[in-house]
Coordinates of C-alpha atoms in Angstrom, one line a residue:
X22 CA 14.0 3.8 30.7
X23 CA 10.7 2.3 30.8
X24 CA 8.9 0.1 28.8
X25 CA 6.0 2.0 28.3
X26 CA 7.2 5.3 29.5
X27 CA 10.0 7.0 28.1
X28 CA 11.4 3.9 25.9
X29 CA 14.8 5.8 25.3
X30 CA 16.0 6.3 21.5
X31 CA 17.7 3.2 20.8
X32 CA 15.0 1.9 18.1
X33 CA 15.6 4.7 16.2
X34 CA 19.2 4.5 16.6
X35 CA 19.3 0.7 15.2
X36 CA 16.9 2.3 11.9
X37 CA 19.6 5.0 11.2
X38 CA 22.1 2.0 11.4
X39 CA 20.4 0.6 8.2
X40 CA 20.0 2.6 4.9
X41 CA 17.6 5.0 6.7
X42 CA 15.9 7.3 4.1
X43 CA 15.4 10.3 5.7
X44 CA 11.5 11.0 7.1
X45 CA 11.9 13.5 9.7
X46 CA 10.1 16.3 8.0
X47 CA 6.7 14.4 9.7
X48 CA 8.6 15.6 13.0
X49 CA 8.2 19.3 11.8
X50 CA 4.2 18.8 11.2
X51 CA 3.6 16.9 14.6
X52 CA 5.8 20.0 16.3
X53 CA 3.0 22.5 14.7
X54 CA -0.1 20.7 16.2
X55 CA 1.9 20.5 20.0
X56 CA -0.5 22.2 22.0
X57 CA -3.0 23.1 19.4
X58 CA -6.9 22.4 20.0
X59 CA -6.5 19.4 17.5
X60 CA -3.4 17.8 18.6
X61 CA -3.9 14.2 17.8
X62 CA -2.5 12.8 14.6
X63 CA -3.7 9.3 13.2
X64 CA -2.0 8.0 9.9
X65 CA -3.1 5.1 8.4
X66 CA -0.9 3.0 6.0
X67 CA -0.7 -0.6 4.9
X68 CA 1.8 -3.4 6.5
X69 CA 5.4 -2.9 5.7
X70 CA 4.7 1.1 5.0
X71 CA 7.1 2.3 7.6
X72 CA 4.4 2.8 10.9
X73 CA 6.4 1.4 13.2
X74 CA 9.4 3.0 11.7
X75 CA 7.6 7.0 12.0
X76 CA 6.1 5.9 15.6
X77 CA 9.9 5.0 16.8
X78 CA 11.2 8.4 15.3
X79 CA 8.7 10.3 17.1
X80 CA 9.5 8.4 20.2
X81 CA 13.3 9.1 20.3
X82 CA 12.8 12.6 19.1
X83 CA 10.2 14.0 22.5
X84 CA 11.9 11.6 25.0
X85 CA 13.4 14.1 27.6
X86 CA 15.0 10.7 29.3
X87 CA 17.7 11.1 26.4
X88 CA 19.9 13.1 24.2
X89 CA 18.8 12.6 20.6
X90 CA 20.7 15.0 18.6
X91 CA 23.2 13.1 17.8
X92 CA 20.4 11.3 15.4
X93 CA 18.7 14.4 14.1
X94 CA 21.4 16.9 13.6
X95 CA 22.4 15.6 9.9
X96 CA 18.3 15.3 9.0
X97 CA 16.0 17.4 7.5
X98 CA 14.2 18.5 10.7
X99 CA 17.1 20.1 12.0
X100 CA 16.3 22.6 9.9
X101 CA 13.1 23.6 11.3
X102 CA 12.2 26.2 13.5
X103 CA 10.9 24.2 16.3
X104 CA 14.0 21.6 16.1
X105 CA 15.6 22.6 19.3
X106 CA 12.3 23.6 20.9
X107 CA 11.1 20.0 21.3
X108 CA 13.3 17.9 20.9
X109 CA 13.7 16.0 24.2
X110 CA 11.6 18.0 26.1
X111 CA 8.6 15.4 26.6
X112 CA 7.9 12.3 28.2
X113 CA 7.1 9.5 26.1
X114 CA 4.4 6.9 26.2
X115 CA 4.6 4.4 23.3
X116 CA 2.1 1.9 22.8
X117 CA 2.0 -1.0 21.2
X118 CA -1.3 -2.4 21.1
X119 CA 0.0 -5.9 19.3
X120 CA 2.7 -6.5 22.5
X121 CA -0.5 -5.9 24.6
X122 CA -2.7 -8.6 22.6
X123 CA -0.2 -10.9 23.2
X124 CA 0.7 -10.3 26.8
X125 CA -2.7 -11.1 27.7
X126 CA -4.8 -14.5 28.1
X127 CA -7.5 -13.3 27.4
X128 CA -8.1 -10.4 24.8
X129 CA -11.1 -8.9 27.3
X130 CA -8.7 -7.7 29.8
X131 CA -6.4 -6.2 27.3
X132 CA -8.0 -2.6 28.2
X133 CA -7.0 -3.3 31.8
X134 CA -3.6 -4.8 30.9
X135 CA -2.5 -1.4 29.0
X136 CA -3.9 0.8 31.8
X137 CA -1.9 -1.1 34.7
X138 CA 0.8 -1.8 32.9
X139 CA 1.2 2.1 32.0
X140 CA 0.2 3.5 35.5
X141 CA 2.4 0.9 36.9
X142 CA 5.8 2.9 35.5
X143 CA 4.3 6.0 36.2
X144 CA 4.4 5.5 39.3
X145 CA 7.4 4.3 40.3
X146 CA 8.8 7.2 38.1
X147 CA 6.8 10.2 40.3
X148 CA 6.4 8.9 43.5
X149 CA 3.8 10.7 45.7
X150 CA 2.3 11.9 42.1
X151 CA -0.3 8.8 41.4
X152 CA -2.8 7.8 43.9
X153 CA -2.8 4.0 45.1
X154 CA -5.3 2.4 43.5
X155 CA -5.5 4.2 40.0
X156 CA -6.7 2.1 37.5
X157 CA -7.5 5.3 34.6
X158 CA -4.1 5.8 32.9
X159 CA -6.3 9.5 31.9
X160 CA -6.6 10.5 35.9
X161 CA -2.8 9.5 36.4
X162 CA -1.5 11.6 33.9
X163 CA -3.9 14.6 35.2
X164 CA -2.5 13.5 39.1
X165 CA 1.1 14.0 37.7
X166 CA 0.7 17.0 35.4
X167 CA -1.0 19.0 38.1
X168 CA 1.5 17.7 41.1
X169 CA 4.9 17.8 38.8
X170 CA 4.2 19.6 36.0
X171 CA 5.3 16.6 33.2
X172 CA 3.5 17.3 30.0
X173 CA 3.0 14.0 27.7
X174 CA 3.6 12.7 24.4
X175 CA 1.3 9.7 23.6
X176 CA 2.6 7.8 20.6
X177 CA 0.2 4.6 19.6
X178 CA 1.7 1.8 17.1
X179 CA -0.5 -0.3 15.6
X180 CA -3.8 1.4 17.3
X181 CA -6.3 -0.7 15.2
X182 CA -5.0 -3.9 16.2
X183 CA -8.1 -4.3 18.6
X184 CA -10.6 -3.7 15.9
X185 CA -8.8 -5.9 13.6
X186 CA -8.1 -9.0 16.2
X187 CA -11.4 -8.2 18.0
X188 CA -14.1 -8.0 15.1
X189 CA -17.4 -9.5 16.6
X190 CA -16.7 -7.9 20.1
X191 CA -17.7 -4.6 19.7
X192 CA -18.1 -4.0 23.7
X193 CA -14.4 -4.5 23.7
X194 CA -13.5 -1.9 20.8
X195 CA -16.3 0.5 22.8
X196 CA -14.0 0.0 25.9
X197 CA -11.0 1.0 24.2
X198 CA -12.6 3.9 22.1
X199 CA -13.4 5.4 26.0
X200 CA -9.8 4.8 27.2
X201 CA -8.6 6.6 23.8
X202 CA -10.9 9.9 24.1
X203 CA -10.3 9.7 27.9
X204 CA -6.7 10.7 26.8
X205 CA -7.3 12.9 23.5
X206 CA -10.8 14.3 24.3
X207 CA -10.8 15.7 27.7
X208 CA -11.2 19.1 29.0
X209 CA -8.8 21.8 29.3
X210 CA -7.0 19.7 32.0
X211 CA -6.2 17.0 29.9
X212 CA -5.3 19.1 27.3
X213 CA -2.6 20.2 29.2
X214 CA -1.4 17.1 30.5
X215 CA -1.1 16.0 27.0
X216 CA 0.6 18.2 24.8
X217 CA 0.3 15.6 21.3
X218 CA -0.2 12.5 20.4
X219 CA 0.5 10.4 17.1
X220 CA -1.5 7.7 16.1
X221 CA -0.7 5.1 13.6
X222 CA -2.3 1.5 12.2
X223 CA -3.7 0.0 8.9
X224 CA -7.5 0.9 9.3
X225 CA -8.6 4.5 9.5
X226 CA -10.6 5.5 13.1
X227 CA -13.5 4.1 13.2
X228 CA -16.9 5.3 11.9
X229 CA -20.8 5.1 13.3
X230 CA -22.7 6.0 10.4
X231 CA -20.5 9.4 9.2
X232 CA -19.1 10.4 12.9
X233 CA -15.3 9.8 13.1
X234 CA -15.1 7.4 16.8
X235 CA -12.1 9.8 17.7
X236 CA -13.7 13.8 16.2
X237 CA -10.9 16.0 17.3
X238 CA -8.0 13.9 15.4
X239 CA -6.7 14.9 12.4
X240 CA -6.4 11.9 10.2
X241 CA -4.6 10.9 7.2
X242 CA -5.7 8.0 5.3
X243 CA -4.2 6.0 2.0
X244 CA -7.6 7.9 0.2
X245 CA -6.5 11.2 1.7
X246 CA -3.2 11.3 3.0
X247 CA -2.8 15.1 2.0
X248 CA 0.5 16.9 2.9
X249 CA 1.7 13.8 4.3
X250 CA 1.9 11.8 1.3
X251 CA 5.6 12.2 1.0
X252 CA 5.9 10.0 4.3
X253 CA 2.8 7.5 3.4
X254 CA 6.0 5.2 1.7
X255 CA 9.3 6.2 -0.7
X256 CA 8.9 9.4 -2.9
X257 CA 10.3 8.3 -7.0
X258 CA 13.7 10.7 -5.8
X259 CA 14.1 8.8 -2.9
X260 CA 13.8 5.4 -4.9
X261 CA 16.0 6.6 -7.5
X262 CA 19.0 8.1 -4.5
X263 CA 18.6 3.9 -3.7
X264 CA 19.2 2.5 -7.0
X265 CA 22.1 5.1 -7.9
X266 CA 23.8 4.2 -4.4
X267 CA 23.2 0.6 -4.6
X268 CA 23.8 -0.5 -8.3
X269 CA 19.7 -1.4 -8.8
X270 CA 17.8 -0.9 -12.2
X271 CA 15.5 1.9 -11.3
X272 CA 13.0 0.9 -13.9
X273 CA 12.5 -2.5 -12.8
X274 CA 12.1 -1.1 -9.6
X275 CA 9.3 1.4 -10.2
X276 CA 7.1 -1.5 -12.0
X277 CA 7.5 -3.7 -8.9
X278 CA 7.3 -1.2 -6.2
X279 CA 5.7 2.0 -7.5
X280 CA 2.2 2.9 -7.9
X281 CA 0.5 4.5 -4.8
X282 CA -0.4 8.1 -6.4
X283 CA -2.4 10.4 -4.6
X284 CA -3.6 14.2 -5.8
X285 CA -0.3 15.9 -4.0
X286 CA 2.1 13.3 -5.5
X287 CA 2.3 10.9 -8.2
X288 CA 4.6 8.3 -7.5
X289 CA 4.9 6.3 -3.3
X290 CA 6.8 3.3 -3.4
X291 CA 6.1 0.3 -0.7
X292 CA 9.2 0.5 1.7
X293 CA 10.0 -3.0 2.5
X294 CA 9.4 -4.1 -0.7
X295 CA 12.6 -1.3 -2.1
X296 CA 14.4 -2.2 0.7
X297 CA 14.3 -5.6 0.6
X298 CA 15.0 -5.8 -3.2
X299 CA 18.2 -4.2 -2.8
X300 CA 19.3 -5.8 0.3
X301 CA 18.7 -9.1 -1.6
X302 CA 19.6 -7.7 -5.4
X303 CA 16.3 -9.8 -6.6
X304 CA 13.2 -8.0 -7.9
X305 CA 10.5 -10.3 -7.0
X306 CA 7.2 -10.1 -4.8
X307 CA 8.0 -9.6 -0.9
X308 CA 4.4 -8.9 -0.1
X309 CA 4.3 -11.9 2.6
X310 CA 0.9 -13.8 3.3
X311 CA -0.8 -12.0 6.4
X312 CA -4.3 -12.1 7.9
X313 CA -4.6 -8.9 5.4
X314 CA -4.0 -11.6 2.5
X315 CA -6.6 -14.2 4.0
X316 CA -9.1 -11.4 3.5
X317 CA -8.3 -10.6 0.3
X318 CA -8.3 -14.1 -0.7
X319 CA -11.6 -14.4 1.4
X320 CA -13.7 -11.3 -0.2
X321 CA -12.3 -13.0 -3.7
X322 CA -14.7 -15.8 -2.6
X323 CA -17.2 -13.9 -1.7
X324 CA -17.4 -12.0 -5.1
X325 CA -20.4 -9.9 -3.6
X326 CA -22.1 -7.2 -5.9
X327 CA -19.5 -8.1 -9.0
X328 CA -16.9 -7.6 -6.8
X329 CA -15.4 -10.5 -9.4
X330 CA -15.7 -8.6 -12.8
X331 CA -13.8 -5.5 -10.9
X332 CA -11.0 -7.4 -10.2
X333 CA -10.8 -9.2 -13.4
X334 CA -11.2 -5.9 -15.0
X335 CA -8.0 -4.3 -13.0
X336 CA -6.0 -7.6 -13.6
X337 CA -6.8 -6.5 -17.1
X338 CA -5.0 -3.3 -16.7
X339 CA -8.4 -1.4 -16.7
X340 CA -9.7 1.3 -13.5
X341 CA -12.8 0.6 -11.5
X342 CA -14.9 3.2 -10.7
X343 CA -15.8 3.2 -7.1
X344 CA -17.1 5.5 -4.2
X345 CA -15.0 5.2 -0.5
X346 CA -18.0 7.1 1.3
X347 CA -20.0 4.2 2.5
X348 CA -16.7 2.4 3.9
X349 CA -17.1 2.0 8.3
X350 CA -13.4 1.8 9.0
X351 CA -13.6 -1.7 10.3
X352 CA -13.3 -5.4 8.2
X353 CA -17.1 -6.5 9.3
X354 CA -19.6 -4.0 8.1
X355 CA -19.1 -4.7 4.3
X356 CA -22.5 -4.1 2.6
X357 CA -21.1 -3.2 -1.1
X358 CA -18.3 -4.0 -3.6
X359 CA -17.5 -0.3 -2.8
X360 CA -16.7 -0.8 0.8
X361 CA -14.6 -4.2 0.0
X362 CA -12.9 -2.5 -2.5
X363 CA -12.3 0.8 -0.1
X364 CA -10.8 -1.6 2.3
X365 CA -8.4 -3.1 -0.4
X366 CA -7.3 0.4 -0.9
X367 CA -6.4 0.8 3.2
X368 CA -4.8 -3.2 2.8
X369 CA -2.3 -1.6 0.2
X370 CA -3.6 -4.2 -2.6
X371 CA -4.9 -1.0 -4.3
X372 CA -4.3 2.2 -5.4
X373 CA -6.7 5.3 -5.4
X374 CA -6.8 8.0 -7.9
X375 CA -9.4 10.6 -6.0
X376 CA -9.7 12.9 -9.0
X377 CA -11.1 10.0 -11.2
X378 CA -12.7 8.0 -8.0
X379 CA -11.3 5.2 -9.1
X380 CA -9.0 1.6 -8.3
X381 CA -6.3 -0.2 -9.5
X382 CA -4.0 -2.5 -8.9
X383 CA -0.7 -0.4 -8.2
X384 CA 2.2 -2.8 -9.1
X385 CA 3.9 -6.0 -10.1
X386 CA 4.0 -6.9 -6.5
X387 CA 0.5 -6.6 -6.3
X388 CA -0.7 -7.9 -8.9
X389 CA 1.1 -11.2 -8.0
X390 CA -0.7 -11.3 -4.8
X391 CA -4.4 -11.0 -6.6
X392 CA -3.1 -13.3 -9.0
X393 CA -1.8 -16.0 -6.2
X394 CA -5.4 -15.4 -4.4
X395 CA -7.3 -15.9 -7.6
X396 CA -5.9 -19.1 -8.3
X397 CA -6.2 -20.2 -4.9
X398 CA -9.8 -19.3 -4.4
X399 CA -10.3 -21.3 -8.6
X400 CA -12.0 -18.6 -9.9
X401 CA -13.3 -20.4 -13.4
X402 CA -11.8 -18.3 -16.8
X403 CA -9.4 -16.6 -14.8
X404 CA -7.7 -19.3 -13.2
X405 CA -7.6 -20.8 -16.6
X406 CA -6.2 -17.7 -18.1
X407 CA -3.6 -17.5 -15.9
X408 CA -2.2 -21.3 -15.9
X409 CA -1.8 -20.7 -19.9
X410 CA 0.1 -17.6 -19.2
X411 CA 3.9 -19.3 -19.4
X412 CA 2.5 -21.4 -23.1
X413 CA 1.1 -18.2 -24.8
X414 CA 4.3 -16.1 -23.9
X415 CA 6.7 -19.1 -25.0
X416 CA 4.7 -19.7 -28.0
X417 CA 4.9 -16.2 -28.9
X418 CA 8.7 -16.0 -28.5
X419 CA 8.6 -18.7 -30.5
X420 CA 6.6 -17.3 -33.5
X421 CA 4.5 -20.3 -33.0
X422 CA 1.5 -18.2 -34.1
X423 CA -0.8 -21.5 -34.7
X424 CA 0.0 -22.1 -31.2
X425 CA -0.8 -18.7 -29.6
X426 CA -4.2 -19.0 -31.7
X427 CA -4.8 -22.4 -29.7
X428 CA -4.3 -21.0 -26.1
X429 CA -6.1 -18.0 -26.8
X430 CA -8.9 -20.7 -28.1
X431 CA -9.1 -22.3 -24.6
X432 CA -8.7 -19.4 -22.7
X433 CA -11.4 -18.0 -24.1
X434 CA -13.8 -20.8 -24.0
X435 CA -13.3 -21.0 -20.3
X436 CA -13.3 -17.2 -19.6
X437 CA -15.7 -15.4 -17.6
X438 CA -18.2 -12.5 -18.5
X439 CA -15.5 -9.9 -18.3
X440 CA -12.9 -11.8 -20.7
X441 CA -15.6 -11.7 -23.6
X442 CA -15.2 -9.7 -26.2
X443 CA -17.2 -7.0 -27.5
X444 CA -14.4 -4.6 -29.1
X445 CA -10.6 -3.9 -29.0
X446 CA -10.4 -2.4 -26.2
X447 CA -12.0 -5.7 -24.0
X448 CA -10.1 -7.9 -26.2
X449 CA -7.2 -5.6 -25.5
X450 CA -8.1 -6.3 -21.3
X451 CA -8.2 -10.2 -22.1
X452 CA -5.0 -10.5 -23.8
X453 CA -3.7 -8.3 -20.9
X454 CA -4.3 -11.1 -18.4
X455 CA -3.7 -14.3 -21.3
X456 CA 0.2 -12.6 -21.1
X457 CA -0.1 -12.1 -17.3
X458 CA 3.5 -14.0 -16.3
X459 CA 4.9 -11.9 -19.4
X460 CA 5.5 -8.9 -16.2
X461 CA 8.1 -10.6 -14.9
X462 CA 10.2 -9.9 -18.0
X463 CA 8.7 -7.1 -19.7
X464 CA 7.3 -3.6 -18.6
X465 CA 3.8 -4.0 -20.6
X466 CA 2.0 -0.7 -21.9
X467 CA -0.9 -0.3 -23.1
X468 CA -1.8 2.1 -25.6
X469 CA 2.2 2.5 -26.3
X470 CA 2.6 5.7 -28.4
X471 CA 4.7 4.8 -31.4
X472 CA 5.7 6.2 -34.6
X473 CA 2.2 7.7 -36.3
X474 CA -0.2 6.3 -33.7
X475 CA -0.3 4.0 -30.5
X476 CA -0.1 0.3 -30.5
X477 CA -2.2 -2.0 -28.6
X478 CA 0.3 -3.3 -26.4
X479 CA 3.7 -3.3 -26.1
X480 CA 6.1 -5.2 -24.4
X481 CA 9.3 -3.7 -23.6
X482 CA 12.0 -6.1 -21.4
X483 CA 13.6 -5.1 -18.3
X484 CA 17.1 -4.0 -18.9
X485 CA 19.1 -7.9 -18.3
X486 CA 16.0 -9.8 -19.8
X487 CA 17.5 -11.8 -22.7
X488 CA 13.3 -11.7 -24.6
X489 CA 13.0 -10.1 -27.9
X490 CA 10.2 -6.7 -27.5
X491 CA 7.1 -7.5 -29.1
X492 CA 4.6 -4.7 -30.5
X493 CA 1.1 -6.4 -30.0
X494 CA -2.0 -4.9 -32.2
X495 CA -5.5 -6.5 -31.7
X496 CA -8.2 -6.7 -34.5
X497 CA -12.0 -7.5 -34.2
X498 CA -13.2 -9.1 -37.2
X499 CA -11.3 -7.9 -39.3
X500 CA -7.7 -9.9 -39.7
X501 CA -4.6 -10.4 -38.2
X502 CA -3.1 -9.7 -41.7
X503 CA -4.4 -6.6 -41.3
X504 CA -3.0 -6.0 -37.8
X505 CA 0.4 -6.8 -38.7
X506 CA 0.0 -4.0 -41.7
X507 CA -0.9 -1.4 -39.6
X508 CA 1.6 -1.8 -37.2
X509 CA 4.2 -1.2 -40.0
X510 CA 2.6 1.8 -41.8
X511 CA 1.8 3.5 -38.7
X512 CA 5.8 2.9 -37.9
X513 CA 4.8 2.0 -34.3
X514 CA 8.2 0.2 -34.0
X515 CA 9.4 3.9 -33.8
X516 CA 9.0 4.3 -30.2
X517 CA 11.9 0.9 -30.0
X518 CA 14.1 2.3 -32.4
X519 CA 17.0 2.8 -29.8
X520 CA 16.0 -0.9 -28.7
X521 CA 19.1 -2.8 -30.1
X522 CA 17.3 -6.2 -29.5
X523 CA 15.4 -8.3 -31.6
X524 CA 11.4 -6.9 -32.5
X525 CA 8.7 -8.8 -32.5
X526 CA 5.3 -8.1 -34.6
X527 CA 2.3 -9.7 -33.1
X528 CA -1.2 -9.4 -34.7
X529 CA -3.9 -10.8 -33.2
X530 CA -7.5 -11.1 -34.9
X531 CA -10.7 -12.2 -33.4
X532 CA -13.6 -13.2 -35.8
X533 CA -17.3 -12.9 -34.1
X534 CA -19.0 -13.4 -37.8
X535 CA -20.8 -16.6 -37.9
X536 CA -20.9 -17.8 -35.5
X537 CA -17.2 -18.9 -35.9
X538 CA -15.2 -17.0 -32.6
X539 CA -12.0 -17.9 -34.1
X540 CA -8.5 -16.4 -33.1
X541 CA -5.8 -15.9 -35.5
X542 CA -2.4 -14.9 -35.4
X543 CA 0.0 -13.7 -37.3
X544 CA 4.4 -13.7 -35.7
X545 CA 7.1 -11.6 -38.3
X546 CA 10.6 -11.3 -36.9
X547 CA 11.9 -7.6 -37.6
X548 CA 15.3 -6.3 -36.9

């Protein structure tokens, strides 16, 4: 076993050791491009989506130095047709482009270091096969192939690293882009010497003006992961086999962790995050603070081309409109909202519905992390908004309704453009983000369908959470007398009826005549 070269199938072993959730059936669609004219695969996914994970399953599944059945029998590829026809029958080179950025001084001769490093095992593993001298890891594999006869697997982790570490030196990335079509874009040669190769990192390939860097891949992104959406993160039955085995609330689970939908499937989960929640038996944000989050928190700043009212607007519960075409593939060329917003979605701090062309933010998890950044960065109304989260959702639980009408008050006289109100449905968006710390404890819905009609919001406590529910409805100029009415005569309680808790009625009235921009409130108590 090598280092590079045939890395043996002890990673994958040490995953199946640990709750492993069974992703093999990505094995089955790599097997049906082996030896096709199209045989490279590039997936990108956000950090902690499992890359590293798929990259070391593909590794211990090709390696002919080992026998792996013993880890596939019991999975889902061994079902497929091409199950015994590949596995073990390759040899392996993995790369990991971060070990290689850190092996090396300086990151200029990081091309050099992968390309030595490589043809350095090669060559003590088919001696005679590589001439001295070789420095083109593409002519060694051709020397091999056509003196032994080894075909190759090329599996790279982390591919993008380069163009992430390396922004301002596009030589560099141009250096690497040649090694990388040197081995997936040669002739009929090389196509023979290399029977597939898998791909993964965050960023998609990289684009000059429309032209994919890399033409002949096939590529699945997080805005069009196609028929591999199942293995982007955790399907909702996976999620739900967790919870059952492991004694978690699968509710509180889905608001944290859910809310990666694409056309082909509705409902991807982040990994770690499941994982990590059960292993700790705490639902709370494991979304750690990466140079992923510094740019979040960095294009926050920069609140180019309202970049700030789109985020205020999703915090608010509300899609943004938005067109991925423009995006390059890299973090540097970022001439529109559009394309920071695009790369948000590759990040994994958004979600993107292609039907509707449009953001959101995807979770609880998420959310926490735009909500950490926006405080940080002191956005003015929003930060505020948020700091007077913990009073308005006390003072409500309270039925303190003079008190909710204060914070509301100084929320709104320190908001920003998007937190004005011109109808329900804005102030709806406000009061969304006013009750932001309120989604630790309650799964908040807007537009809840209740009894004759469908309440503004509603907030319904996690299954443990000792708060009462609380139906919310929302009244421009008209009164919160009136709110509270229609909430009973439009029964929208009727939706809680199984609810054995106590029920909160919360109307909520904002008057724009004369000039007065006056909240109001009005708490009842309801069994």
């Amino acid at each position: 076993m090598g280092a590079y070269l045939n890395c043996g199938n002890d990673a994958f072993r040490m995953i199946r050791n640990d709750n492993y959730v069974d992703k093999t059936g990505l094995i089955g669609y790599v097997n049906n491009t082996i030896d096709k004219p199209r045989n490279l695969i590039c997936v990108s996914r956000p950090r902690r989506f499992g890359k590293s994970y798929a990259a070391m399953m593909l590794s211990a599944y090709y390696d002919r130095s080992c026998d792996s059945h013993s880890l596939f029998d019991d999975l889902e590829i061994s079902r497929e047709q091409s199950y015994e026809e590949y596995i073990n029958r390759f040899d392996v080179i993995y790369l990991d482009i971060t070990l290689f950025l850190t092996l090396t001084e300086r990151m200029e001769d990081v091309i050099s270091c992968i390309q030595q490093s490589v043809i350095g095992e090669l060559t003590e593993a088919f001696p005679g096969c590589v001439k001295e001298g070789t420095v083109s890891l593409p002519a060694a594999l051709l020397s091999i192939n056509q003196k032994a006869g080894n075909r190759f697997i090329i599996i790279v982790d982390e591919w993008d690293a380069l163009f992430r570490e390396a922004k301002q030196k596009e030589y560099l990335q141009g250096e690497y882009l040649r090694l990388l079509r040197g081995l997936f874009k040669g002739g009929p040669a090389m196509k023979k010497a290399v029977a597939g190769a898998y791909m993964t990192g965050i960023l998609p390939i990289k684009k000059y003006g429309t032209e994919s860097a890399l033409t002949d891949s096939r590529e699945f992104t997080m805005t069009d992961p196609d028929m591999l959406a199942p293995y982007v993160g955790f399907t909702e039955s996976e999620v739900h086999a967790l919870c059952e085995k492991h004694g978690m609330d699968f509710d509180e689970m889905k608001q944290w962790y859910d809310g990666y939908s694409f056309s082909v499937l509705q409902s991807v989960y982040s990994p770690n995050s499941v994982m990590t929640a059960i292993e700790r038996r705490v639902f709370r944000s494991y979304w750690k603070k990466t140079e992923t989050y510094e740019s979040l928190k960095n294009y926050i700043t920069a609140n180019r081309d309202g970049l700030k009212d789109a985020i205020v607007s999703m915090l608010g519960g509300i899609r943004v409109q938005i067109d991925t075409g423009t995006f390059q593939n890299d973090m540097i060329s970022m001439k529109s909202r559009d394309d920071i917003l695009t790369l948000l979605i590759h990040l994994g701090y958004l979600s993107y519905d292609e039907q509707e062309s449009a953001v959101r933010i995807p979770n609880l998890e998420i959310a926490d992390a735009f909500r950490t950044a926006v405080k940080e960065t002191g956005w003015a109304g929003v930060s505020e908004a948020l700091a007077e989260s913990d009073k308005l959702l006390k003072s409500t639980i309270a039925g303190d309704s003079d008190a909710v009408a204060d914070v509301l008050e100084n929320i709104h006289s320190a908001s920003c453009s998007v937190l004005e109100y011109n109808d329900e449905n804005s102030l709806s968006c406000a009061l969304t983000i006013a009750y932001y710390t309120a989604q630790n404890y309650y799964n908040i819905v807007r537009e809840f369908p209740a009894g004759k009609g469908f309440a503004d919001l509603a907030f319904i406590p996690y299954k443990n959470v000792d708060k009462p529910a609380m139906i919310v409805e929302l009244k421009y100029d008209k009164s919160a007398d009136a709110a509270i009415r229609q909430i009973k005569e439009k029964r929208y309680d009727g939706a809680l009826r199984n609810y054995g808790g106590e029920l909160l009625l919360v109307g909520i009235n904002y008057n724009s005549k004369n000039g007065s921009k006056k909240h109001e409130c009005v708490i009842e108590r309801y069994q």
